[in-house]
PDB file of C-alpha atoms in Angstrom:
ATOM      1  CA  MET A1156    -127.566-205.115 112.426  1.00  0.00           C
ATOM      2  CA  GLN A1157    -126.069-203.537 115.542  1.00  0.00           C
ATOM      3  CA  GLN A1158    -125.988-200.238 113.873  1.00  0.00           C
ATOM      4  CA  ALA A1159    -129.526-200.514 112.708  1.00  0.00           C
ATOM      5  CA  GLY A1160    -130.798-200.503 116.304  1.00  0.00           C
ATOM      6  CA  ARG A1161    -133.259-202.807 118.009  1.00  0.00           C
ATOM      7  CA  GLY A1162    -136.854-202.367 117.111  1.00  0.00           C
ATOM      8  CA  THR A1163    -136.303-200.163 114.105  1.00  0.00           C
ATOM      9  CA  SER A1164    -137.713-200.533 110.708  1.00  0.00           C
ATOM     10  CA  TYR A1165    -134.119-200.518 109.388  1.00  0.00           C
ATOM     11  CA  CYS A1166    -133.349-203.612 111.486  1.00  0.00           C
ATOM     12  CA  ARG A1167    -136.508-205.486 110.265  1.00  0.00           C
ATOM     13  CA  ALA A1168    -135.713-204.699 106.672  1.00  0.00           C
ATOM     14  CA  LEU A1169    -132.204-206.125 107.024  1.00  0.00           C
ATOM     15  CA  LEU A1170    -133.512-209.301 108.446  1.00  0.00           C
ATOM     16  CA  LYS A1171    -136.357-209.709 105.871  1.00  0.00           C
ATOM     17  CA  ASP A1172    -134.159-211.280 103.102  1.00  0.00           C
ATOM     18  CA  GLN A1173    -131.408-212.763 105.343  1.00  0.00           C
ATOM     19  CA  GLN A1174    -132.755-216.329 105.417  1.00  0.00           C
ATOM     20  CA  ASP A1175    -133.147-216.376 101.615  1.00  0.00           C
ATOM     21  CA  PHE A1176    -129.521-215.214 101.276  1.00  0.00           C
ATOM     22  CA  GLU A1177    -128.346-218.061 103.612  1.00  0.00           C
ATOM     23  CA  HIS A1178    -130.442-220.588 101.653  1.00  0.00           C
ATOM     24  CA  GLY A1179    -128.967-219.275  98.418  1.00  0.00           C
ATOM     25  CA  LEU A1180    -125.366-219.861  99.741  1.00  0.00           C
ATOM     26  CA  LEU A1181    -126.213-223.379 100.819  1.00  0.00           C
ATOM     27  CA  ALA A1182    -127.727-224.149  97.415  1.00  0.00           C
ATOM     28  CA  CYS A1183    -124.428-223.026  95.772  1.00  0.00           C
ATOM     29  CA  GLY A1184    -122.490-225.843  97.423  1.00  0.00           C
ATOM     30  CA  ASP A1185    -118.901-225.718  96.505  1.00  0.00           C
ATOM     31  CA  LYS A1186    -119.508-223.686  93.363  1.00  0.00           C
ATOM     32  CA  GLY A1187    -117.354-220.651  93.785  1.00  0.00           C
ATOM     33  CA  PRO A1188    -118.783-218.379  91.099  1.00  0.00           C
ATOM     34  CA  CYS A1189    -122.366-219.114  92.466  1.00  0.00           C
ATOM     35  CA  VAL A1190    -121.235-218.102  95.967  1.00  0.00           C
ATOM     36  CA  VAL A1191    -119.645-214.847  94.762  1.00  0.00           C
ATOM     37  CA  GLN A1192    -122.810-213.920  92.848  1.00  0.00           C
ATOM     38  CA  VAL A1193    -125.126-214.650  95.733  1.00  0.00           C
ATOM     39  CA  MET A1194    -122.903-212.483  98.077  1.00  0.00           C
ATOM     40  CA  ARG A1195    -122.742-209.750  95.418  1.00  0.00           C
ATOM     41  CA  ASN A1196    -126.543-209.690  95.228  1.00  0.00           C
ATOM     42  CA  ARG A1197    -126.889-209.529  98.923  1.00  0.00           C
ATOM     43  CA  LEU A1198    -124.443-206.577  99.272  1.00  0.00           C
ATOM     44  CA  ARG A1199    -126.604-204.736  96.717  1.00  0.00           C
ATOM     45  CA  GLN A1200    -129.707-205.488  98.829  1.00  0.00           C
ATOM     46  CA  ILE A1201    -128.077-204.238 102.013  1.00  0.00           C
ATOM     47  CA  SER A1202    -126.753-201.036 100.281  1.00  0.00           C
ATOM     48  CA  SER A1203    -130.246-200.353  98.969  1.00  0.00           C
ATOM     49  CA  THR A1204    -131.853-200.926 102.434  1.00  0.00           C
ATOM     50  CA  LYS A1205    -129.317-198.614 104.034  1.00  0.00           C
ATOM     51  CA  ARG A1206    -130.163-195.800 101.625  1.00  0.00           C
ATOM     52  CA  GLN A1207    -133.853-196.324 102.251  1.00  0.00           C
ATOM     53  CA  PHE A1208    -133.720-196.237 106.020  1.00  0.00           C
ATOM     54  CA  THR A1209    -130.812-194.168 107.070  1.00  0.00           C
ATOM     55  CA  GLY A1210    -131.376-190.972 105.175  1.00  0.00           C
ATOM     56  CA  PRO A1211    -128.734-188.503 104.077  1.00  0.00           C
ATOM     57  CA  GLN A1212    -125.896-187.494 106.289  1.00  0.00           C
ATOM     58  CA  LEU A1213    -126.506-184.298 108.266  1.00  0.00           C
ATOM     59  CA  GLY A1214    -125.624-181.221 106.210  1.00  0.00           C
ATOM     60  CA  ARG A1215    -125.312-177.517 106.781  1.00  0.00           C
ATOM     61  CA  GLU A1216    -128.422-176.735 104.633  1.00  0.00           C
ATOM     62  CA  ALA A1217    -130.707-178.983 106.761  1.00  0.00           C
ATOM     63  CA  LEU A1218    -129.465-177.122 109.859  1.00  0.00           C
ATOM     64  CA  LEU A1219    -130.050-173.748 108.290  1.00  0.00           C
ATOM     65  CA  ASP A1220    -133.588-174.805 107.392  1.00  0.00           C
ATOM     66  CA  PHE A1221    -134.203-175.792 110.977  1.00  0.00           C
ATOM     67  CA  PHE A1222    -132.712-172.523 112.369  1.00  0.00           C
ATOM     68  CA  GLY A1223    -134.751-170.353 110.014  1.00  0.00           C
ATOM     69  CA  LYS A1224    -134.984-166.857 111.420  1.00  0.00           C
ATOM     70  CA  ASP A1225    -133.828-168.138 114.800  1.00  0.00           C
ATOM     71  CA  ARG A1226    -130.228-168.737 113.531  1.00  0.00           C
ATOM     72  CA  GLY A1227    -129.179-165.535 115.264  1.00  0.00           C
ATOM     73  CA  LEU A1228    -131.008-166.249 118.506  1.00  0.00           C
ATOM     74  CA  PRO A1229    -128.702-165.094 121.233  1.00  0.00           C
ATOM     75  CA  LEU A1230    -127.734-167.788 123.854  1.00  0.00           C
ATOM     76  CA  GLY A1231    -125.544-165.376 125.761  1.00  0.00           C
ATOM     77  CA  PRO A1232    -123.541-162.199 125.398  1.00  0.00           C
ATOM     78  CA  THR A1233    -121.434-163.393 122.459  1.00  0.00           C
ATOM     79  CA  GLU A1234    -122.937-166.538 120.966  1.00  0.00           C
ATOM     80  CA  THR A1235    -125.901-167.388 118.813  1.00  0.00           C
ATOM     81  CA  LEU A1236    -127.847-170.585 118.274  1.00  0.00           C
ATOM     82  CA  GLU A1237    -126.274-171.240 114.969  1.00  0.00           C
ATOM     83  CA  ALA A1238    -122.662-170.519 116.043  1.00  0.00           C
ATOM     84  CA  ARG A1239    -123.029-172.724 119.123  1.00  0.00           C
ATOM     85  CA  SER A1240    -124.576-175.587 117.223  1.00  0.00           C
ATOM     86  CA  ILE A1241    -121.850-175.530 114.497  1.00  0.00           C
ATOM     87  CA  ARG A1242    -119.106-175.521 117.206  1.00  0.00           C
ATOM     88  CA  GLY A1243    -120.413-178.771 118.497  1.00  0.00           C
ATOM     89  CA  LEU A1244    -120.508-180.485 115.144  1.00  0.00           C
ATOM     90  CA  SER A1245    -116.949-179.737 114.075  1.00  0.00           C
ATOM     91  CA  ILE A1246    -115.821-183.307 113.349  1.00  0.00           C
ATOM     92  CA  SER A1247    -116.341-185.401 110.221  1.00  0.00           C
ATOM     93  CA  PRO A1248    -117.945-187.828 109.616  1.00  0.00           C
ATOM     94  CA  LEU A1249    -120.542-187.399 112.349  1.00  0.00           C
ATOM     95  CA  PRO A1250    -121.367-190.512 114.299  1.00  0.00           C
ATOM     96  CA  ARG A1251    -125.012-191.650 113.830  1.00  0.00           C
ATOM     97  CA  ALA A1252    -127.521-193.820 115.645  1.00  0.00           C
ATOM     98  CA  PHE A1253    -130.728-195.047 114.093  1.00  0.00           C
ATOM     99  CA  LEU A1254    -133.889-194.875 116.131  1.00  0.00           C
ATOM    100  CA  PRO A1255    -137.519-196.048 115.899  1.00  0.00           C
ATOM    101  CA  GLU A1256    -139.864-194.146 113.558  1.00  0.00           C
ATOM    102  CA  ASN A1257    -137.014-193.916 110.978  1.00  0.00           C
ATOM    103  CA  LEU A1258    -135.313-191.146 112.874  1.00  0.00           C
ATOM    104  CA  THR A1259    -131.531-190.608 112.997  1.00  0.00           C
ATOM    105  CA  LEU A1260    -129.505-189.113 115.824  1.00  0.00           C
ATOM    106  CA  SER A1261    -126.220-187.496 114.716  1.00  0.00           C
ATOM    107  CA  TRP A1262    -123.750-185.844 117.053  1.00  0.00           C
ATOM    108  CA  GLY A1263    -120.289-184.262 117.285  1.00  0.00           C
ATOM    109  CA  PHE A1264    -118.124-182.075 119.409  1.00  0.00           C
ATOM    110  CA  GLU A1265    -115.650-179.196 119.239  1.00  0.00           C
ATOM    111  CA  PRO A1266    -112.158-180.419 118.329  1.00  0.00           C
ATOM    112  CA  HIS A1267    -109.988-180.910 121.440  1.00  0.00           C
ATOM    113  CA  ASN A1268    -113.062-180.200 123.615  1.00  0.00           C
ATOM    114  CA  ALA A1269    -115.423-183.172 123.996  1.00  0.00           C
ATOM    115  CA  GLN A1270    -117.310-181.209 126.655  1.00  0.00           C
ATOM    116  CA  LEU A1271    -118.879-179.026 123.973  1.00  0.00           C
ATOM    117  CA  GLN A1272    -121.237-181.174 121.906  1.00  0.00           C
ATOM    118  CA  THR A1273    -124.232-180.910 119.616  1.00  0.00           C
ATOM    119  CA  ALA A1274    -126.806-183.704 118.978  1.00  0.00           C
ATOM    120  CA  VAL A1275    -129.298-183.498 116.081  1.00  0.00           C
ATOM    121  CA  PHE A1276    -132.514-185.484 115.402  1.00  0.00           C
ATOM    122  CA  SER A1277    -133.479-185.766 111.764  1.00  0.00           C
ATOM    123  CA  GLY A1278    -136.072-187.680 109.744  1.00  0.00           C
ATOM    124  CA  PRO A1279    -135.640-190.090 106.817  1.00  0.00           C
ATOM    125  CA  ASP A1280    -135.699-187.180 104.374  1.00  0.00           C
ATOM    126  CA  GLY A1281    -132.889-185.478 106.278  1.00  0.00           C
ATOM    127  CA  LYS A1282    -135.044-182.785 107.634  1.00  0.00           C
ATOM    128  CA  VAL A1283    -133.809-181.609 111.154  1.00  0.00           C
ATOM    129  CA  LEU A1284    -136.499-182.087 113.798  1.00  0.00           C
ATOM    130  CA  ALA A1285    -134.731-181.089 117.036  1.00  0.00           C
ATOM    131  CA  LEU A1286    -131.269-180.082 118.105  1.00  0.00           C
ATOM    132  CA  ALA A1287    -129.590-180.388 121.548  1.00  0.00           C
ATOM    133  CA  LEU A1288    -126.701-178.375 122.806  1.00  0.00           C
ATOM    134  CA  VAL A1289    -124.774-180.428 125.277  1.00  0.00           C
ATOM    135  CA  ASP A1290    -122.165-179.066 127.759  1.00  0.00           C
ATOM    136  CA  GLY A1291    -120.064-180.651 130.415  1.00  0.00           C
ATOM    137  CA  LEU A1292    -121.639-184.077 130.177  1.00  0.00           C
ATOM    138  CA  TYR A1293    -118.977-186.200 128.520  1.00  0.00           C
ATOM    139  CA  LYS A1294    -117.216-188.409 131.075  1.00  0.00           C
ATOM    140  CA  GLN A1295    -114.375-186.592 132.756  1.00  0.00           C
ATOM    141  CA  ALA A1296    -112.987-189.127 135.302  1.00  0.00           C
ATOM    142  CA  ALA A1297    -113.451-192.694 136.316  1.00  0.00           C
ATOM    143  CA  GLY A1298    -115.618-193.513 139.345  1.00  0.00           C
ATOM    144  CA  GLU A1299    -117.839-190.461 139.187  1.00  0.00           C
ATOM    145  CA  SER A1300    -121.476-191.151 140.355  1.00  0.00           C
ATOM    146  CA  ARG A1301    -122.652-187.597 139.818  1.00  0.00           C
ATOM    147  CA  LEU A1302    -122.625-185.316 136.821  1.00  0.00           C
ATOM    148  CA  PRO A1303    -120.731-182.078 137.125  1.00  0.00           C
ATOM    149  CA  ALA A1304    -122.814-179.114 138.335  1.00  0.00           C
ATOM    150  CA  GLU A1305    -122.240-177.369 135.076  1.00  0.00           C
ATOM    151  CA  ALA A1306    -123.588-180.222 132.892  1.00  0.00           C
ATOM    152  CA  ARG A1307    -126.620-179.259 130.837  1.00  0.00           C
ATOM    153  CA  ILE A1308    -128.578-180.253 127.764  1.00  0.00           C
ATOM    154  CA  ARG A1309    -130.555-177.534 125.935  1.00  0.00           C
ATOM    155  CA  LEU A1310    -133.076-179.094 123.475  1.00  0.00           C
ATOM    156  CA  PHE A1311    -134.679-176.962 120.765  1.00  0.00           C
ATOM    157  CA  VAL A1312    -137.742-178.222 118.939  1.00  0.00           C
ATOM    158  CA  ARG A1313    -140.159-176.700 116.535  1.00  0.00           C
ATOM    159  CA  ASP A1314    -142.973-179.150 117.289  1.00  0.00           C
ATOM    160  CA  PRO A1315    -143.375-179.607 121.014  1.00  0.00           C
ATOM    161  CA  LYS A1316    -145.552-182.579 120.457  1.00  0.00           C
ATOM    162  CA  ARG A1317    -142.381-184.534 119.492  1.00  0.00           C
ATOM    163  CA  LEU A1318    -140.840-184.166 122.934  1.00  0.00           C
ATOM    164  CA  PRO A1319    -142.158-187.449 124.391  1.00  0.00           C
ATOM    165  CA  SER A1320    -140.881-189.478 121.476  1.00  0.00           C
ATOM    166  CA  LEU A1321    -137.451-187.749 121.351  1.00  0.00           C
ATOM    167  CA  LEU A1322    -136.687-187.635 125.070  1.00  0.00           C
ATOM    168  CA  PRO A1323    -136.105-191.405 125.724  1.00  0.00           C
ATOM    169  CA  SER A1324    -133.447-191.565 122.988  1.00  0.00           C
ATOM    170  CA  LEU A1325    -131.849-188.300 124.133  1.00  0.00           C
ATOM    171  CA  GLN A1326    -131.756-189.679 127.691  1.00  0.00           C
ATOM    172  CA  SER A1327    -130.093-192.912 126.569  1.00  0.00           C
ATOM    173  CA  TRP A1328    -127.588-191.136 124.363  1.00  0.00           C
ATOM    174  CA  ALA A1329    -126.728-188.767 127.336  1.00  0.00           C
ATOM    175  CA  ALA A1330    -126.199-191.715 129.553  1.00  0.00           C
ATOM    176  CA  ALA A1331    -123.765-193.325 127.078  1.00  0.00           C
ATOM    177  CA  ASP A1332    -122.097-189.933 126.646  1.00  0.00           C
ATOM    178  CA  ALA A1333    -121.639-189.599 130.460  1.00  0.00           C
ATOM    179  CA  LEU A1334    -120.095-193.146 130.381  1.00  0.00           C
ATOM    180  CA  GLY A1335    -117.463-192.003 127.790  1.00  0.00           C
ATOM    181  CA  MET A1336    -119.146-193.573 124.618  1.00  0.00           C
ATOM    182  CA  ASN A1337    -116.658-196.476 124.796  1.00  0.00           C
ATOM    183  CA  VAL A1338    -117.706-198.663 127.690  1.00  0.00           C
ATOM    184  CA  ASP A1339    -118.467-202.461 127.740  1.00  0.00           C
ATOM    185  CA  CYS A1340    -121.570-202.672 129.934  1.00  0.00           C
ATOM    186  CA  SER A1341    -121.069-206.366 130.860  1.00  0.00           C
ATOM    187  CA  GLY A1342    -119.331-207.829 133.821  1.00  0.00           C
ATOM    188  CA  SER A1343    -117.985-205.132 136.330  1.00  0.00           C
ATOM    189  CA  LYS A1344    -119.400-202.283 134.370  1.00  0.00           C
ATOM    190  CA  THR A1345    -123.041-203.405 134.703  1.00  0.00           C
ATOM    191  CA  ARG A1346    -123.655-201.403 137.901  1.00  0.00           C
ATOM    192  CA  VAL A1347    -122.244-198.086 136.557  1.00  0.00           C
ATOM    193  CA  CYS A1348    -124.139-198.517 133.296  1.00  0.00           C
ATOM    194  CA  THR A1349    -127.356-199.169 135.059  1.00  0.00           C
ATOM    195  CA  HIS A1350    -126.810-196.082 137.292  1.00  0.00           C
ATOM    196  CA  ARG A1351    -126.209-193.849 134.228  1.00  0.00           C
ATOM    197  CA  SER A1352    -129.170-195.275 132.241  1.00  0.00           C
ATOM    198  CA  GLN A1353    -131.488-194.352 135.141  1.00  0.00           C
ATOM    199  CA  TYR A1354    -129.804-191.057 135.989  1.00  0.00           C
ATOM    200  CA  HIS A1355    -131.971-187.913 135.553  1.00  0.00           C
ATOM    201  CA  MET A1356    -130.220-185.954 132.827  1.00  0.00           C
ATOM    202  CA  PRO A1357    -130.345-182.133 132.979  1.00  0.00           C
ATOM    203  CA  ILE A1358    -132.449-181.554 129.954  1.00  0.00           C
ATOM    204  CA  VAL A1359    -134.078-178.167 129.343  1.00  0.00           C
ATOM    205  CA  ALA A1360    -136.434-177.839 126.297  1.00  0.00           C
ATOM    206  CA  TYR A1361    -137.222-174.784 124.295  1.00  0.00           C
ATOM    207  CA  ARG A1362    -139.583-174.174 121.430  1.00  0.00           C
ATOM    208  CA  LEU A1363    -138.778-172.384 118.227  1.00  0.00           C
ATOM    209  CA  PRO A1364    -139.406-169.722 117.037  1.00  0.00           C
ATOM    210  CA  CYS A1365    -138.398-167.740 120.007  1.00  0.00           C
ATOM    211  CA  THR A1366    -138.119-163.975 120.410  1.00  0.00           C
ATOM    212  CA  PRO A1367    -134.518-162.779 120.917  1.00  0.00           C
ATOM    213  CA  GLY A1368    -133.874-161.857 124.551  1.00  0.00           C
ATOM    214  CA  LYS A1369    -136.784-163.906 125.845  1.00  0.00           C
ATOM    215  CA  LEU A1370    -135.440-167.370 125.740  1.00  0.00           C
ATOM    216  CA  ASP A1371    -136.764-168.277 129.224  1.00  0.00           C
ATOM    217  CA  GLN A1372    -140.241-167.529 127.950  1.00  0.00           C
ATOM    218  CA  CYS A1373    -139.811-170.191 125.323  1.00  0.00           C
ATOM    219  CA  ARG A1374    -139.142-173.025 127.806  1.00  0.00           C
ATOM    220  CA  LEU A1375    -141.277-176.054 127.538  1.00  0.00           C
ATOM    221  CA  PRO A1376    -142.290-178.476 130.332  1.00  0.00           C
ATOM    222  CA  VAL A1377    -140.150-181.644 129.911  1.00  0.00           C
ATOM    223  CA  PRO A1378    -142.193-184.785 130.250  1.00  0.00           C
ATOM    224  CA  LYS A1379    -140.886-187.525 132.566  1.00  0.00           C
ATOM    225  CA  VAL A1380    -138.935-190.135 130.599  1.00  0.00           C
ATOM    226  CA  VAL A1381    -140.869-193.333 131.290  1.00  0.00           C
ATOM    227  CA  ASP A1382    -138.849-195.758 129.225  1.00  0.00           C
ATOM    228  CA  SER A1383    -135.421-194.613 128.278  1.00  0.00           C
ATOM    229  CA  TYR A1384    -134.375-196.281 124.964  1.00  0.00           C
ATOM    230  CA  ALA A1385    -131.524-198.045 126.716  1.00  0.00           C
ATOM    231  CA  THR A1386    -130.841-200.183 123.735  1.00  0.00           C
ATOM    232  CA  LEU A1387    -129.707-197.281 121.717  1.00  0.00           C
ATOM    233  CA  THR A1388    -127.030-198.663 119.400  1.00  0.00           C
ATOM    234  CA  LEU A1389    -124.013-196.566 118.646  1.00  0.00           C
ATOM    235  CA  PRO A1390    -121.794-197.152 115.560  1.00  0.00           C
ATOM    236  CA  PRO A1391    -118.391-198.763 115.796  1.00  0.00           C
ATOM    237  CA  PRO A1392    -115.962-198.132 117.393  1.00  0.00           C
ATOM    238  CA  LEU A1393    -118.393-196.876 119.967  1.00  0.00           C
ATOM    239  CA  THR A1394    -120.418-199.353 122.066  1.00  0.00           C
ATOM    240  CA  THR A1395    -123.936-199.715 123.154  1.00  0.00           C
ATOM    241  CA  LEU A1396    -125.167-198.375 126.449  1.00  0.00           C
ATOM    242  CA  VAL A1397    -126.848-201.767 126.931  1.00  0.00           C
ATOM    243  CA  PRO A1398    -125.623-204.173 124.228  1.00  0.00           C
ATOM    244  CA  LYS A1399    -128.815-205.500 122.691  1.00  0.00           C
ATOM    245  CA  PRO A1400    -128.366-205.620 118.888  1.00  0.00           C
ATOM    246  CA  CYS A1401    -131.222-206.169 116.435  1.00  0.00           C
ATOM    247  CA  PRO A1402    -132.629-209.663 117.402  1.00  0.00           C
ATOM    248  CA  ILE A1403    -132.222-212.299 114.716  1.00  0.00           C
ATOM    249  CA  THR A1404    -135.315-214.413 114.337  1.00  0.00           C
ATOM    250  CA  ARG A1405    -135.878-217.518 112.313  1.00  0.00           C
TER     251      ARG A1405
END
């Protein structure tokens, strides 16, 4: 339920049959075979729900479909959009977080270089909707209150109308990233977590397609993030920026 994420359809689907499962266990009493069968059925339910709401793991084909003719878009003298994106996804398996509207956020980094990262938004069908190149953001030292001057997030989208819905989750992920992705936000860490969750992240957005050599002309105005999705839930062993798992209701 923590991995499903608060407020997501995935979370609600997991809860839907939970009470029936618990009643089934109680009805079994001390009959061992009955308990095993009820638990087996519940595991099948959960597995089916996961397949329905989490979508496939991010693959190279989905990335190439997103890049299209822009795969060779130069980002500098020696690097293209495709090459830089793949560098930041060079771990396996990629961590994932599940977002409202049945979206998934996957991310990775370059081996031995957590300062070079890529984060990818995809839909329930696995189609890539947006991609962010993240540099110099991952926590470098304890006690820092400001991000390094070189920190930046370059977000590429094909549908600019999606920006307002994607930015809160990207802002929240970036805040967790700046904290080191492994911080308990309770107790003495509350202040620094609150600071990071409200910190203005250096996000620059670009639309695709874009003419090579004219990247600046493809910049998009970045809407103000009104409500950062601060309850973004990251999969174990990572922790949440603000630990608020899927609420259990009776």
